[in-house]
Amino acid sequence: MKSLVRVGIRDRRVFVEDIDERKKVFYLKDTIKEKKMYDFPGGQLTLYITTTTDKWLTDMTMLENGGVPSGIKDIMKKKNKMNPLYRIGNNAGEHETHVLVELPNLVVGAGLLR
């Protein structure tokens, strides 16, 4: 089991969960959708892998206040995007993994968050 720390980029929600590292990333997307009760398919979420050494941990205060600091933007690049077909363990660190969750633009713009 891996401990996942997930942070929503636009809704600023943080939560931690243990998940089987053999599960695929698309399963993680569906789990996030169900736990957060989003009104859109989990497949519309974009997940970015990060590490505890990244600056993003210090950028959390800005993120919580609605800004998206440069450290977060640096993580949100194609090279860090989690492939839905890979197992979580392929993307994850040894014990704990930090994941940024990007919501679809249409959802945020329409105010469809619960």
CSV table of C-alpha atoms in Angstrom, one decimal:
chain,number,residue,atom,x,y,z
A,1,MET,CA,0.0,0.0,0.0
A,2,LYS,CA,1.1,3.5,-0.8
A,3,SER,CA,0.1,6.6,1.1
A,4,LEU,CA,-1.1,9.2,-1.5
A,5,VAL,CA,-1.3,12.9,-0.6
A,6,ARG,CA,-3.5,14.6,-3.2
A,7,VAL,CA,-4.0,18.3,-3.7
A,8,GLY,CA,-6.6,19.9,-5.9
A,9,ILE,CA,-5.1,22.7,-7.9
A,10,ARG,CA,-8.3,24.7,-8.5
A,11,ASP,CA,-10.5,23.6,-5.6
A,12,ARG,CA,-7.6,23.6,-3.1
A,13,ARG,CA,-8.7,20.4,-1.4
A,14,VAL,CA,-6.1,18.2,0.3
A,15,PHE,CA,-6.6,14.6,1.4
A,16,VAL,CA,-4.5,11.6,2.1
A,17,GLU,CA,-5.4,8.0,1.3
A,18,ASP,CA,-3.8,4.6,1.3
A,19,ILE,CA,-4.1,2.9,-2.1
A,20,ASP,CA,-2.8,-0.4,-3.6
A,21,GLU,CA,0.2,0.6,-5.8
A,22,ARG,CA,-0.7,-2.2,-8.2
A,23,LYS,CA,-3.9,-0.3,-9.2
A,24,LYS,CA,-3.9,1.7,-12.4
A,25,VAL,CA,-3.9,5.5,-12.5
A,26,PHE,CA,-7.4,5.5,-14.1
A,27,TYR,CA,-8.6,3.7,-10.9
A,28,LEU,CA,-7.1,6.5,-8.8
A,29,LYS,CA,-8.9,9.1,-11.0
A,30,ASP,CA,-12.2,7.4,-10.4
A,31,THR,CA,-11.5,7.1,-6.6
A,32,ILE,CA,-10.8,10.8,-6.4
A,33,LYS,CA,-14.0,11.6,-8.3
A,34,GLU,CA,-16.1,9.4,-6.0
A,35,LYS,CA,-14.4,10.7,-2.8
A,36,LYS,CA,-14.8,14.3,-3.8
A,37,MET,CA,-18.3,13.7,-5.3
A,38,TYR,CA,-17.4,15.6,-8.5
A,39,ASP,CA,-20.2,15.8,-11.1
A,40,PHE,CA,-18.0,14.8,-14.0
A,41,PRO,CA,-16.2,11.6,-15.1
A,42,GLY,CA,-13.0,10.8,-13.3
A,43,GLY,CA,-11.3,10.5,-16.7
A,44,GLN,CA,-11.5,14.2,-17.0
A,45,LEU,CA,-9.1,14.8,-14.1
A,46,THR,CA,-5.4,15.3,-14.9
A,47,LEU,CA,-3.0,14.0,-12.4
A,48,TYR,CA,0.6,15.1,-12.0
A,49,ILE,CA,3.2,13.2,-10.0
A,50,THR,CA,5.5,15.2,-7.7
A,51,THR,CA,8.0,14.4,-5.0
A,52,THR,CA,8.5,15.6,-1.5
A,53,THR,CA,11.7,17.3,-2.6
A,54,ASP,CA,9.8,19.6,-5.0
A,55,LYS,CA,9.2,23.2,-4.0
A,56,TRP,CA,5.5,22.6,-4.1
A,57,LEU,CA,5.3,21.8,-0.5
A,58,THR,CA,6.3,25.4,0.3
A,59,ASP,CA,3.8,26.7,-2.3
A,60,MET,CA,0.8,25.3,-0.5
A,61,THR,CA,0.0,28.5,1.3
A,62,MET,CA,-0.3,30.4,-2.0
A,63,LEU,CA,-2.3,27.5,-3.5
A,64,GLU,CA,-4.7,27.6,-0.5
A,65,ASN,CA,-5.3,31.3,-1.1
A,66,GLY,CA,-6.3,30.7,-4.7
A,67,GLY,CA,-3.0,31.4,-6.5
A,68,VAL,CA,-1.0,28.9,-8.6
A,69,PRO,CA,2.6,29.6,-7.8
A,70,SER,CA,5.5,29.0,-10.3
A,71,GLY,CA,6.6,25.8,-8.4
A,72,ILE,CA,3.1,24.3,-9.1
A,73,LYS,CA,3.2,25.4,-12.7
A,74,ASP,CA,6.6,23.7,-13.1
A,75,ILE,CA,5.2,20.4,-11.9
A,76,MET,CA,2.2,20.7,-14.3
A,77,LYS,CA,4.2,19.8,-17.3
A,78,LYS,CA,3.7,16.9,-19.7
A,79,LYS,CA,6.7,15.0,-18.3
A,80,ASN,CA,5.0,14.8,-14.8
A,81,LYS,CA,1.5,13.8,-16.1
A,82,MET,CA,0.5,10.4,-14.8
A,83,ASN,CA,-0.4,7.9,-17.6
A,84,PRO,CA,-3.9,6.4,-16.8
A,85,LEU,CA,-2.7,3.0,-18.1
A,86,TYR,CA,0.3,2.7,-15.8
A,87,ARG,CA,0.1,1.2,-12.3
A,88,ILE,CA,0.3,3.7,-9.5
A,89,GLY,CA,3.6,2.0,-8.4
A,90,ASN,CA,5.2,2.9,-11.7
A,91,ASN,CA,4.8,6.6,-10.9
A,92,ALA,CA,5.1,6.6,-7.2
A,93,GLY,CA,7.8,7.1,-4.7
A,94,GLU,CA,8.8,4.3,-2.3
A,95,HIS,CA,6.4,5.0,0.6
A,96,GLU,CA,4.5,8.2,0.0
A,97,THR,CA,3.5,9.9,-3.2
A,98,HIS,CA,2.2,13.4,-3.7
A,99,VAL,CA,-0.2,14.0,-6.6
A,100,LEU,CA,-1.5,17.3,-8.0
A,101,VAL,CA,-5.1,17.0,-9.3
A,102,GLU,CA,-6.2,19.4,-12.0
A,103,LEU,CA,-9.9,19.7,-12.6
A,104,PRO,CA,-11.3,20.2,-16.1
A,105,ASN,CA,-11.6,23.9,-17.1
A,106,LEU,CA,-15.3,23.6,-18.0
A,107,VAL,CA,-16.1,22.4,-14.5
A,108,VAL,CA,-14.3,25.2,-12.8
A,109,GLY,CA,-15.6,27.9,-15.2
A,110,ALA,CA,-19.2,26.7,-14.8
A,111,GLY,CA,-19.0,26.5,-11.0
A,112,LEU,CA,-20.0,22.8,-10.9
A,113,LEU,CA,-18.0,22.0,-7.8
A,114,ARG,CA,-20.0,20.7,-4.9
